[in-house]
Coordinates of N, CA and C in Angstrom, one line a residue:
Chain A
X481 N 15.8 -21.5 -5.7 CA 14.6 -20.8 -6.6 C 15.3 -19.0 -6.7
X482 N 15.4 -18.6 -7.4 CA 16.2 -17.5 -8.2 C 14.8 -15.9 -7.4
X483 N 15.6 -15.6 -7.0 CA 15.1 -14.0 -6.6 C 14.4 -13.0 -7.8
X484 N 14.0 -12.6 -7.0 CA 13.9 -11.2 -8.3 C 14.7 -10.1 -9.2
X485 N 15.3 -10.6 -10.2 CA 15.8 -9.7 -10.6 C 15.3 -8.3 -11.4
X486 N 16.5 -7.4 -11.2 CA 15.9 -5.8 -12.2 C 17.9 -6.2 -13.0
X487 N 17.1 -5.0 -13.6 CA 18.3 -5.2 -14.4 C 18.2 -3.6 -15.8
X488 N 18.7 -2.8 -15.8 CA 19.6 -2.8 -15.3 C 20.4 -2.4 -13.9
X489 N 21.0 -2.9 -13.1 CA 21.6 -2.0 -11.6 C 21.7 -1.3 -11.3
X490 N 22.1 0.4 -12.6 CA 22.8 1.3 -12.2 C 22.2 2.0 -13.9
X491 N 21.6 3.1 -13.9 CA 21.2 4.0 -15.3 C 21.7 5.2 -15.2
X492 N 22.4 6.0 -15.8 CA 22.1 7.4 -16.4 C 21.7 8.0 -17.3
X493 N 21.1 9.1 -17.5 CA 20.1 9.5 -18.8 C 19.6 11.6 -18.3
X494 N 20.0 11.8 -19.7 CA 19.7 13.0 -20.0 C 18.1 13.4 -19.6
X495 N 18.3 14.4 -19.8 CA 16.4 15.2 -19.6 C 15.9 14.8 -21.0
X496 N 14.9 14.7 -20.9 CA 14.4 14.0 -22.0 C 14.2 12.7 -23.0
X497 N 15.1 12.4 -22.5 CA 15.1 10.5 -22.9 C 14.1 9.8 -22.9
X498 N 14.3 9.3 -22.9 CA 13.3 7.8 -21.9 C 14.3 6.3 -21.7
X499 N 13.4 6.0 -20.9 CA 14.2 4.7 -20.2 C 13.4 3.2 -19.7
X500 N 14.1 2.0 -20.2 CA 12.9 1.3 -19.5 C 13.9 0.6 -18.9
X501 N 13.4 -0.1 -17.6 CA 13.8 -1.1 -16.7 C 12.8 -2.1 -17.1
X502 N 13.8 -2.8 -16.3 CA 13.3 -5.2 -16.5 C 12.7 -5.1 -15.4
X503 N 12.2 -5.5 -15.2 CA 11.8 -7.0 -14.0 C 11.1 -8.3 -14.5
X504 N 12.4 -9.6 -13.6 CA 11.9 -11.0 -13.7 C 11.5 -11.2 -12.7
X505 N 10.2 -11.3 -12.2 CA 9.4 -11.8 -11.4 C 11.2 -13.9 -10.7
X506 N 9.7 -13.9 -9.7 CA 10.6 -15.5 -8.4 C 9.5 -16.1 -9.8
X507 N 9.9 -17.5 -10.1 CA 9.5 -18.1 -10.8 C 8.1 -18.7 -10.3
X508 N 7.0 -18.7 -10.7 CA 6.0 -19.1 -10.8 C 5.2 -18.2 -10.2
X509 N 5.1 -16.6 -10.0 CA 4.5 -15.5 -9.5 C 3.9 -15.0 -10.7
X510 N 2.8 -14.4 -10.1 CA 2.3 -13.7 -12.0 C 2.2 -12.9 -11.4
X511 N 2.0 -11.8 -10.3 CA 1.6 -10.7 -10.1 C 3.5 -10.1 -9.7
X512 N 3.0 -8.4 -10.4 CA 4.6 -8.0 -10.0 C 4.1 -6.5 -10.3
X513 N 4.6 -5.7 -9.0 CA 4.4 -4.2 -8.8 C 5.9 -3.6 -8.8
X514 N 5.4 -2.4 -9.3 CA 6.6 -1.6 -9.8 C 6.5 0.0 -8.3
X515 N 7.9 0.4 -7.7 CA 7.8 1.0 -6.6 C 9.3 2.0 -7.2
X516 N 8.4 3.3 -6.7 CA 9.1 4.0 -7.1 C 10.1 5.1 -5.7
X517 N 11.7 5.4 -5.2 CA 12.2 5.5 -3.7 C 12.9 6.5 -3.9
X518 N 12.4 7.7 -3.3 CA 12.7 9.1 -3.4 C 13.2 9.6 -1.9
X519 N 14.3 9.6 -1.6 CA 14.4 10.5 -0.3 C 13.3 11.3 0.1
X520 N 12.9 12.3 -0.2 CA 11.6 13.5 -0.5 C 10.3 12.5 -0.4
X521 N 10.0 11.7 -1.4 CA 8.7 10.8 -0.4 C 8.6 9.5 -0.3
X522 N 9.8 9.0 -0.3 CA 9.4 7.4 0.8 C 9.7 6.7 -0.5
X523 N 9.0 5.7 -0.6 CA 8.2 4.7 -1.1 C 6.7 4.8 -2.0
X524 N 7.2 5.0 -3.1 CA 5.3 5.3 -3.7 C 5.4 4.5 -4.5
X525 N 3.9 3.7 -4.6 CA 3.2 2.7 -5.4 C 2.7 3.2 -6.9
X526 N 3.8 3.2 -8.3 CA 3.6 3.3 -9.6 C 2.1 2.3 -10.3
X527 N 2.7 0.8 -10.2 CA 1.4 0.3 -10.5 C 1.7 -1.2 -10.7
X528 N 0.7 -2.6 -10.8 CA 0.7 -3.5 -10.7 C 0.5 -4.0 -11.8
X529 N 0.8 -4.8 -12.4 CA 0.1 -6.2 -13.6 C 0.6 -7.6 -13.0
X530 N -1.0 -8.4 -13.1 CA -1.4 -9.6 -12.9 C -1.6 -10.3 -14.0
X531 N -1.3 -10.9 -14.2 CA -1.0 -12.2 -15.6 C -1.6 -11.3 -17.3
X532 N -0.5 -9.8 -17.1 CA -0.7 -9.6 -18.3 C -2.3 -8.1 -18.1
X533 N -2.3 -8.4 -16.8 CA -3.1 -7.2 -16.9 C -2.9 -6.4 -16.4
X534 N -3.1 -4.8 -15.6 CA -2.7 -3.8 -15.2 C -4.0 -3.5 -14.1
X535 N -3.2 -4.1 -13.0 CA -4.7 -4.3 -12.3 C -4.3 -3.1 -11.2
X536 N -3.8 -2.1 -11.2 CA -4.0 -1.6 -10.1 C -3.0 -0.5 -10.3
X537 N -3.5 1.5 -10.1 CA -2.2 2.1 -11.1 C -1.3 3.3 -9.5
X538 N -0.8 4.0 -9.2 CA -1.1 4.4 -8.4 C -1.2 6.0 -9.4
X539 N -0.6 7.3 -8.3 CA -0.9 8.7 -8.4 C 0.4 9.1 -9.2
X540 N 0.5 8.3 -10.3 CA 2.1 9.1 -11.5 C 1.7 9.7 -13.1
X541 N 2.0 10.7 -13.7 CA 1.7 11.1 -15.0 C 1.8 10.0 -16.1
X542 N 1.2 10.3 -17.2 CA 1.6 9.3 -18.2 C 2.6 9.0 -18.7
X543 N 3.7 9.8 -18.4 CA 5.1 9.7 -18.8 C 5.5 8.0 -18.3
X544 N 5.0 7.5 -17.4 CA 5.5 6.5 -16.9 C 4.4 4.9 -16.8
X545 N 5.1 4.3 -17.4 CA 3.6 3.1 -18.1 C 4.5 1.9 -17.9
X546 N 3.7 1.2 -17.9 CA 4.2 -1.0 -17.3 C 3.7 -1.6 -18.4
X547 N 3.9 -2.9 -18.4 CA 3.6 -4.1 -19.2 C 4.1 -5.5 -19.0
X548 N 4.0 -6.5 -19.1 CA 4.0 -7.2 -18.8 C 4.0 -8.7 -19.4
X549 N 4.2 -9.1 -19.5 CA 5.1 -10.5 -21.1 C 4.4 -11.5 -20.4
X550 N 3.9 -12.5 -20.9 CA 3.4 -13.7 -20.8 C 4.1 -14.7 -19.9
X551 N 5.4 -14.6 -19.6 CA 6.1 -15.4 -19.0 C 6.4 -14.4 -17.4
X552 N 5.3 -13.3 -17.4 CA 5.7 -12.5 -16.5 C 6.4 -11.6 -15.8
X553 N 7.2 -11.7 -16.8 CA 8.2 -10.6 -16.6 C 8.0 -9.6 -17.2
X554 N 8.1 -8.7 -16.7 CA 7.5 -6.8 -16.0 C 9.1 -6.1 -17.2
X555 N 7.7 -4.8 -17.5 CA 8.9 -3.5 -17.7 C 8.0 -2.5 -17.8
X556 N 9.3 -1.5 -17.2 CA 8.1 0.5 -16.7 C 9.6 1.3 -17.7
X557 N 8.2 2.0 -18.5 CA 9.0 2.5 -19.4 C 8.8 3.9 -18.4
X558 N 10.1 5.3 -19.0 CA 9.6 6.4 -18.4 C 10.2 7.3 -19.9
X559 N 8.8 8.5 -20.9 CA 9.2 8.6 -21.0 C 10.0 9.9 -20.7
X560 N 10.2 11.1 -22.1 CA 10.4 12.6 -21.5 C 10.7 12.8 -19.8
X561 N 12.4 12.5 -19.7 CA 13.1 12.0 -18.2 C 12.8 13.6 -18.1
X562 N 13.0 13.4 -16.9 CA 13.1 15.0 -16.1 C 13.6 14.1 -14.8
X563 N 14.3 15.6 -14.7 CA 15.5 15.2 -12.4 C 14.8 14.9 -11.5
X564 N 13.6 15.1 -11.8 CA 12.5 15.0 -10.5 C 12.6 13.3 -10.5
X565 N 12.6 12.7 -11.7 CA 12.4 11.4 -12.0 C 13.6 11.0 -11.1
X566 N 14.7 11.2 -10.7 CA 16.5 10.2 -10.4 C 15.5 9.8 -8.9
X567 N 15.7 8.1 -9.2 CA 14.8 7.8 -8.1 C 15.7 6.1 -8.0
X568 N 15.7 5.6 -6.3 CA 15.6 4.0 -6.3 C 14.4 2.9 -7.4
X569 N 14.3 2.5 -8.2 CA 13.3 2.0 -8.8 C 13.4 0.3 -7.6
X570 N 11.8 -0.1 -7.8 CA 11.8 -1.3 -7.2 C 10.8 -2.1 -8.0
X571 N 11.2 -3.5 -8.4 CA 9.9 -3.9 -8.7 C 9.6 -5.3 -7.7
X572 N 8.6 -6.4 -7.5 CA 7.9 -6.7 -6.6 C 7.1 -7.2 -7.2
X573 N 7.5 -8.6 -6.3 CA 7.0 -9.6 -7.1 C 5.8 -11.1 -6.1
X574 N 4.8 -11.3 -6.4 CA 4.3 -12.2 -4.9 C 2.9 -13.1 -6.1
X575 N 2.8 -14.2 -5.3 CA 2.1 -15.3 -6.5 C 1.2 -15.0 -6.7
X576 N 0.5 -14.5 -6.6 CA -1.6 -13.8 -6.4 C -1.1 -12.4 -6.7
X577 N -2.4 -12.1 -7.2 CA -2.6 -10.5 -6.8 C -4.3 -10.3 -6.2
X578 N -4.4 -9.2 -4.9 CA -5.3 -8.7 -4.9 C -5.5 -9.3 -3.3
X579 N -4.4 -10.0 -3.1 CA -5.3 -11.0 -2.3 C -3.6 -10.1 -0.6
X580 N -4.4 -9.9 0.3 CA -3.9 -9.0 0.7 C -3.0 -9.7 2.3
X581 N -3.5 -10.9 2.1 CA -2.2 -12.1 2.6 C -0.8 -12.2 1.8
X582 N -0.5 -11.3 0.9 CA 0.4 -11.7 -0.4 C 1.9 -11.5 -0.1
X583 N 2.5 -12.0 0.4 CA 4.0 -11.6 0.5 C 4.3 -11.0 -0.8
X584 N 5.5 -10.2 -0.6 CA 5.6 -9.6 -1.8 C 7.0 -9.5 -1.8
X585 N 8.0 -10.4 -2.8 CA 9.7 -10.4 -3.0 C 10.7 -9.3 -3.4
X586 N 11.0 -8.3 -3.2 CA 11.6 -7.0 -4.1 C 12.9 -8.1 -4.4
X587 N 13.5 -7.7 -6.0 CA 14.4 -7.4 -5.9 C 15.0 -6.0 -5.6
X588 N 17.0 -5.9 -6.2 CA 17.8 -4.7 -5.8 C 17.5 -3.5 -5.6
X589 N 16.3 -3.1 -7.5 CA 16.3 -2.2 -7.7 C 17.0 -1.8 -8.7
X590 N 17.1 -0.7 -9.4 CA 17.3 -0.1 -10.7 C 17.9 1.6 -10.1
X591 N 18.4 1.8 -10.3 CA 19.0 3.3 -9.0 C 18.9 4.2 -10.5
X592 N 18.2 4.4 -11.2 CA 18.3 5.6 -12.1 C 18.7 6.9 -12.0
X593 N 19.5 7.4 -12.6 CA 20.1 9.0 -12.5 C 19.6 9.9 -13.8
X594 N 19.1 10.5 -13.1 CA 19.3 12.2 -15.1 C 19.3 13.2 -14.6
X595 N 20.2 13.0 -15.3 CA 21.1 14.6 -15.1 C 21.0 15.5 -16.7
Chain B
X87 N -8.5 7.3 3.3 CA -7.7 6.3 1.8 C -6.5 5.7 3.7
X88 N -6.1 4.8 2.9 CA -5.4 4.3 4.1 C -3.9 4.9 3.9
X89 N -3.1 4.5 4.9 CA -2.1 5.1 5.1 C -1.1 4.0 6.6
X90 N 0.2 4.6 6.6 CA 0.9 3.7 7.2 C 2.2 5.0 8.3
X91 N 2.3 4.8 9.7 CA 2.8 6.4 10.5 C 3.8 5.5 11.0
X92 N 4.7 6.2 10.9 CA 6.6 5.5 11.6 C 6.3 6.9 12.6
X93 N 7.3 6.6 12.9 CA 7.9 7.0 13.7 C 9.2 8.1 13.4
X94 N 9.8 9.1 14.3 CA 10.8 9.5 12.9 C 11.5 9.0 13.3
X95 N 12.8 9.0 12.6 CA 14.1 8.7 13.0 C 15.5 10.0 12.7
X96 N 16.0 9.3 12.8 CA 17.0 8.2 13.1 C 16.7 7.4 14.6
X97 N 16.7 6.3 14.3 CA 17.4 6.2 15.7 C 18.2 5.1 16.1
X98 N 19.1 5.4 17.2 CA 20.4 5.4 17.5 C 20.6 4.8 19.1
X99 N 21.0 3.6 19.0 CA 21.0 2.6 20.6 C 22.6 1.9 20.0
X100 N 22.8 1.4 21.9 CA 23.9 1.6 21.3 C 23.5 -0.5 21.6
X101 N 24.9 -1.7 21.3 CA 24.4 -2.6 20.7 C 24.0 -3.5 22.0
X102 N 23.2 -4.4 21.9 CA 22.7 -5.1 23.3 C 21.2 -3.9 23.9
X103 N 20.5 -3.2 23.1 CA 20.3 -2.1 24.0 C 18.4 -2.7 23.1
X104 N 17.4 -2.3 23.5 CA 16.4 -3.0 23.5 C 15.3 -2.5 22.7
X105 N 14.5 -2.1 21.4 CA 14.2 -1.4 20.0 C 13.0 -1.3 20.3
X106 N 12.8 -0.5 20.1 CA 10.9 -0.1 19.6 C 10.6 0.4 18.5
X107 N 10.5 -0.1 17.5 CA 10.0 1.3 15.7 C 8.5 1.5 15.9
X108 N 7.5 2.4 16.0 CA 6.9 2.9 16.4 C 6.0 2.8 14.6
X109 N 4.5 1.8 14.6 CA 4.1 2.1 13.9 C 2.7 2.1 13.7
X110 N 1.3 3.2 13.5 CA 0.5 3.2 14.0 C -0.1 3.2 12.4
X111 N -1.8 2.5 12.2 CA -1.9 2.5 10.5 C -3.3 3.4 10.3
X112 N -4.0 3.0 8.8 CA -5.7 4.0 8.8 C -5.6 2.9 7.9
X113 N -7.3 2.5 8.4 CA -7.0 1.6 6.8 C -9.0 1.3 7.1
X114 N -8.9 1.0 5.9 CA -11.2 0.0 5.9 C -10.6 -1.3 5.9
X115 N -11.3 -1.7 6.8 CA -11.8 -3.4 6.5 C -10.3 -4.2 7.8
X116 N -9.9 -4.7 6.9 CA -8.6 -5.6 7.9 C -7.0 -5.8 7.2
X117 N -7.1 -5.3 6.9 CA -5.8 -5.2 6.1 C -4.1 -6.2 6.7
X118 N -3.4 -6.8 5.9 CA -2.4 -7.3 6.4 C -1.1 -6.5 6.8
X119 N -0.7 -6.8 8.3 CA 0.4 -5.4 7.9 C 2.2 -6.6 7.9
X120 N 2.7 -6.2 7.7 CA 4.7 -6.5 7.1 C 5.6 -5.3 7.8
X121 N 6.3 -6.2 7.7 CA 7.4 -4.8 8.1 C 8.8 -5.9 7.2
X122 N 9.4 -4.7 6.5 CA 10.2 -4.9 5.7 C 11.4 -3.9 6.2
X123 N 12.7 -4.6 5.3 CA 13.7 -4.2 6.0 C 14.8 -4.1 4.9
X124 N 15.1 -2.5 5.0 CA 16.3 -2.6 3.5 C 17.8 -1.5 4.3
X125 N 18.4 -3.0 3.8 CA 20.0 -2.7 3.9 C 20.4 -2.0 2.7
X126 N 22.1 -0.9 3.7 CA 22.3 0.0 2.1 C 22.5 -0.8 0.7
X127 N 22.2 0.0 -0.2 CA 22.4 -1.0 -1.4 C 21.5 -1.5 -1.9
X128 N 21.1 -1.5 -1.1 CA 19.6 -3.1 -1.6 C 18.1 -2.9 -1.6
X129 N 17.6 -3.5 -2.3 CA 16.5 -3.7 -2.0 C 15.2 -4.1 -0.4
X130 N 14.4 -4.4 -0.7 CA 13.5 -4.6 0.8 C 13.6 -6.1 0.8
X131 N 13.2 -6.3 2.0 CA 13.6 -7.5 2.2 C 12.3 -7.8 3.8
X132 N 11.8 -8.2 3.0 CA 10.4 -9.4 4.1 C 10.7 -9.7 5.3
X133 N 10.3 -8.7 6.6 CA 11.2 -9.3 7.9 C 10.0 -10.0 8.8
X134 N 8.5 -10.1 8.6 CA 8.0 -10.4 9.4 C 6.5 -9.8 8.5
X135 N 5.2 -10.5 9.2 CA 4.4 -10.6 8.8 C 3.1 -10.5 9.8
X136 N 1.4 -10.2 9.7 CA 1.0 -10.4 10.5 C -0.7 -10.6 9.5
X137 N -1.6 -11.1 9.8 CA -2.6 -11.0 8.4 C -3.7 -11.2 9.1
X138 N -4.4 -11.1 11.0 CA -5.5 -10.6 11.7 C -4.7 -10.5 12.8
X139 N -6.2 -9.9 13.5 CA -5.6 -9.5 14.6 C -5.3 -10.1 15.7
X140 N -4.6 -9.4 17.1 CA -4.1 -10.5 18.0 C -2.6 -11.4 17.1
X141 N -2.3 -11.3 16.1 CA -1.4 -12.1 15.3 C 0.7 -11.4 15.2
X142 N 0.8 -12.8 16.1 CA 2.4 -11.9 16.1 C 3.2 -12.4 15.5
X143 N 3.4 -11.5 14.0 CA 5.0 -11.7 13.3 C 6.2 -12.2 14.8
X144 N 7.4 -13.0 13.8 CA 8.7 -12.9 14.6 C 9.7 -13.9 13.4
X145 N 10.7 -13.3 13.2 CA 11.4 -13.5 13.2 C 12.7 -12.7 13.1
X146 N 13.9 -13.6 13.3 CA 15.8 -13.3 13.6 C 15.5 -11.7 15.1
X147 N 14.8 -12.4 15.8 CA 14.4 -11.9 17.0 C 13.0 -10.8 17.1
X148 N 12.8 -10.3 16.5 CA 12.0 -9.7 16.0 C 10.8 -9.8 16.1
X149 N 9.9 -8.9 16.8 CA 8.6 -9.1 16.9 C 8.1 -7.7 16.6
X150 N 6.1 -8.8 16.2 CA 5.3 -7.2 16.6 C 4.2 -8.2 16.5
X151 N 2.9 -7.1 17.5 CA 2.1 -7.4 17.3 C 0.9 -6.8 16.7
X152 N -0.4 -7.5 15.8 CA -1.3 -7.0 15.3 C -2.2 -6.2 16.1
X153 N -2.2 -5.1 16.7 CA -3.1 -4.6 17.5 C -4.2 -4.1 16.7
X154 N -5.6 -4.5 17.1 CA -6.0 -3.7 16.0 C -7.2 -2.9 16.8
X155 N -6.9 -2.5 18.1 CA -8.1 -2.1 19.1 C -7.2 -0.4 19.1
X156 N -5.8 -0.4 18.6 CA -4.9 1.2 18.7 C -4.6 1.4 17.4
X157 N -5.2 0.3 16.3 CA -4.3 -0.1 14.9 C -2.3 0.0 15.2
X158 N -1.6 -0.5 16.0 CA -0.3 -0.3 15.4 C 0.2 -1.6 15.2
X159 N 1.1 -1.8 14.8 CA 2.2 -3.2 14.7 C 3.7 -2.7 15.1
X160 N 4.4 -2.6 16.1 CA 5.4 -1.9 16.8 C 6.1 -2.9 16.3
X161 N 7.4 -2.1 15.9 CA 8.3 -3.7 15.4 C 9.3 -3.4 17.3
X162 N 10.0 -4.3 17.7 CA 10.2 -4.7 19.3 C 11.7 -5.5 18.9
X163 N 13.2 -5.1 19.8 CA 14.0 -6.4 19.3 C 14.4 -6.7 20.5
X164 N 14.8 -7.6 21.8 CA 15.2 -7.6 23.1 C 17.2 -6.7 22.3
X165 N 17.2 -7.5 22.2 CA 19.0 -6.5 22.4 C 19.9 -6.7 20.6
X166 N 19.7 -5.3 20.1 CA 20.3 -4.8 18.5 C 21.9 -5.2 18.6
X167 N 21.7 -5.9 17.5 CA 23.5 -5.8 17.4 C 23.4 -4.7 16.0
X168 N 25.2 -4.3 15.2 CA 25.4 -3.3 15.1 C 25.1 -4.0 13.7
X169 N 24.5 -5.4 12.9 CA 24.8 -5.6 12.4 C 22.8 -5.2 11.5
X170 N 22.5 -5.1 12.7 CA 20.9 -4.6 12.2 C 20.6 -4.0 11.6
X171 N 21.4 -2.5 11.2 CA 21.3 -1.4 11.2 C 21.0 -1.1 10.0
X172 N 20.0 -0.8 9.8 CA 19.1 -0.1 9.2 C 17.8 0.7 8.3
X173 N 17.2 0.5 7.4 CA 15.9 1.4 7.5 C 15.3 0.5 7.1
X174 N 13.9 1.0 7.7 CA 13.0 -0.4 8.4 C 11.3 0.5 7.6
X175 N 11.1 -0.5 7.1 CA 9.8 0.0 6.9 C 8.7 -1.0 7.3
X176 N 7.3 -0.2 7.9 CA 5.9 -1.0 8.3 C 5.1 -0.3 7.2
X177 N 4.2 -1.4 6.8 CA 3.4 -1.6 5.2 C 2.3 -2.4 5.5
X178 N 0.9 -1.4 5.0 CA -0.4 -2.6 5.4 C -0.7 -3.0 3.6
X179 N -1.5 -3.8 3.2 CA -1.5 -4.9 2.1 C -3.2 -5.0 2.3
X180 N -4.3 -3.9 1.9 CA -5.5 -4.6 1.2 C -5.9 -5.3 1.0
X181 N -7.8 -5.5 0.0 CA -7.8 -6.1 -0.5 C -7.6 -6.0 -1.8
X182 N -7.4 -4.7 -2.1 CA -7.1 -3.5 -3.3 C -5.5 -4.2 -3.8
X183 N -4.9 -5.1 -2.7 CA -3.6 -5.8 -3.2 C -2.3 -4.9 -3.2
X184 N -2.0 -3.4 -3.2 CA -1.6 -2.4 -3.1 C -0.8 -2.7 -1.5
X185 N 0.5 -2.4 -1.5 CA 1.2 -1.8 -1.0 C 1.4 -0.7 -0.2
X186 N 1.0 -0.5 0.8 CA 1.4 1.5 1.4 C 2.3 1.6 2.4
X187 N 3.0 1.7 2.4 CA 4.5 2.2 3.3 C 4.3 3.4 3.8
X188 N 4.8 2.9 5.1 CA 5.4 4.0 6.1 C 6.6 5.0 5.5
X189 N 6.7 5.5 6.3 CA 7.9 7.0 5.8 C 9.6 6.0 5.9
X190 N 9.5 5.6 6.2 CA 11.1 4.0 6.6 C 11.2 4.7 8.3
X191 N 12.1 4.2 8.8 CA 12.8 4.7 9.9 C 14.5 4.6 10.4
X192 N 15.2 5.3 10.0 CA 16.9 4.5 10.1 C 16.8 3.8 11.1
X193 N 17.3 2.9 11.8 CA 18.3 2.4 12.6 C 19.9 2.6 12.9
X194 N 20.7 2.9 13.9 CA 21.8 2.9 13.3 C 22.4 2.1 14.9
X195 N 23.2 1.4 14.9 CA 23.5 0.3 16.2 C 25.4 1.1 16.4
X196 N 25.5 0.9 17.6 CA 26.8 1.6 18.0 C 27.5 0.4 18.4
X197 N 28.5 -0.1 18.4 CA 29.7 -0.9 19.2 C 29.6 -0.7 21.0

């Protein structure tokens, strides 16, 4: 069974540009969550999608957005990139959403560098 | 709100030493608790979990017990190996579905 696949693994962008990251969850999983990991702030929750609907949202500006497709694949978009957006972006896949005992499986992440 | 606090790192141990990484949480209700491990350049891997009070999660020699009375979920291993060197994250998940992580504890095991 394939794991969570995130593409691309590495990205370098310039300030002011926008970027789209992709996540393919484990087959059969309907929930996809996104996290930002930085040395200073640690792991911070961005948002969660379940069956194409955003269920939860973290405390990030509107420049961060996401969506989920009918095949459960998800994309997140960051517009007007800032230097502080440089981070490892992690996607997590779960079978169900909103259930506390559900295990989350993570992809290897996309390392975004903004210059 | 919900939160997780882990002991500050880095933790440096010799091979075969006993490991404890402390984790305490604040949450409304009865969350599930998890330990994840992150190796360099990788994403997070689920190490173990516990879903109710007094549950003990275990995997690969690591153990943690869900202690409701002390709101703790400390990670332990009897004999660490160099290959255990990584960053360890304690996390909780409540009925909102959102995973809340601690800051992570770096473990370095020396031969």
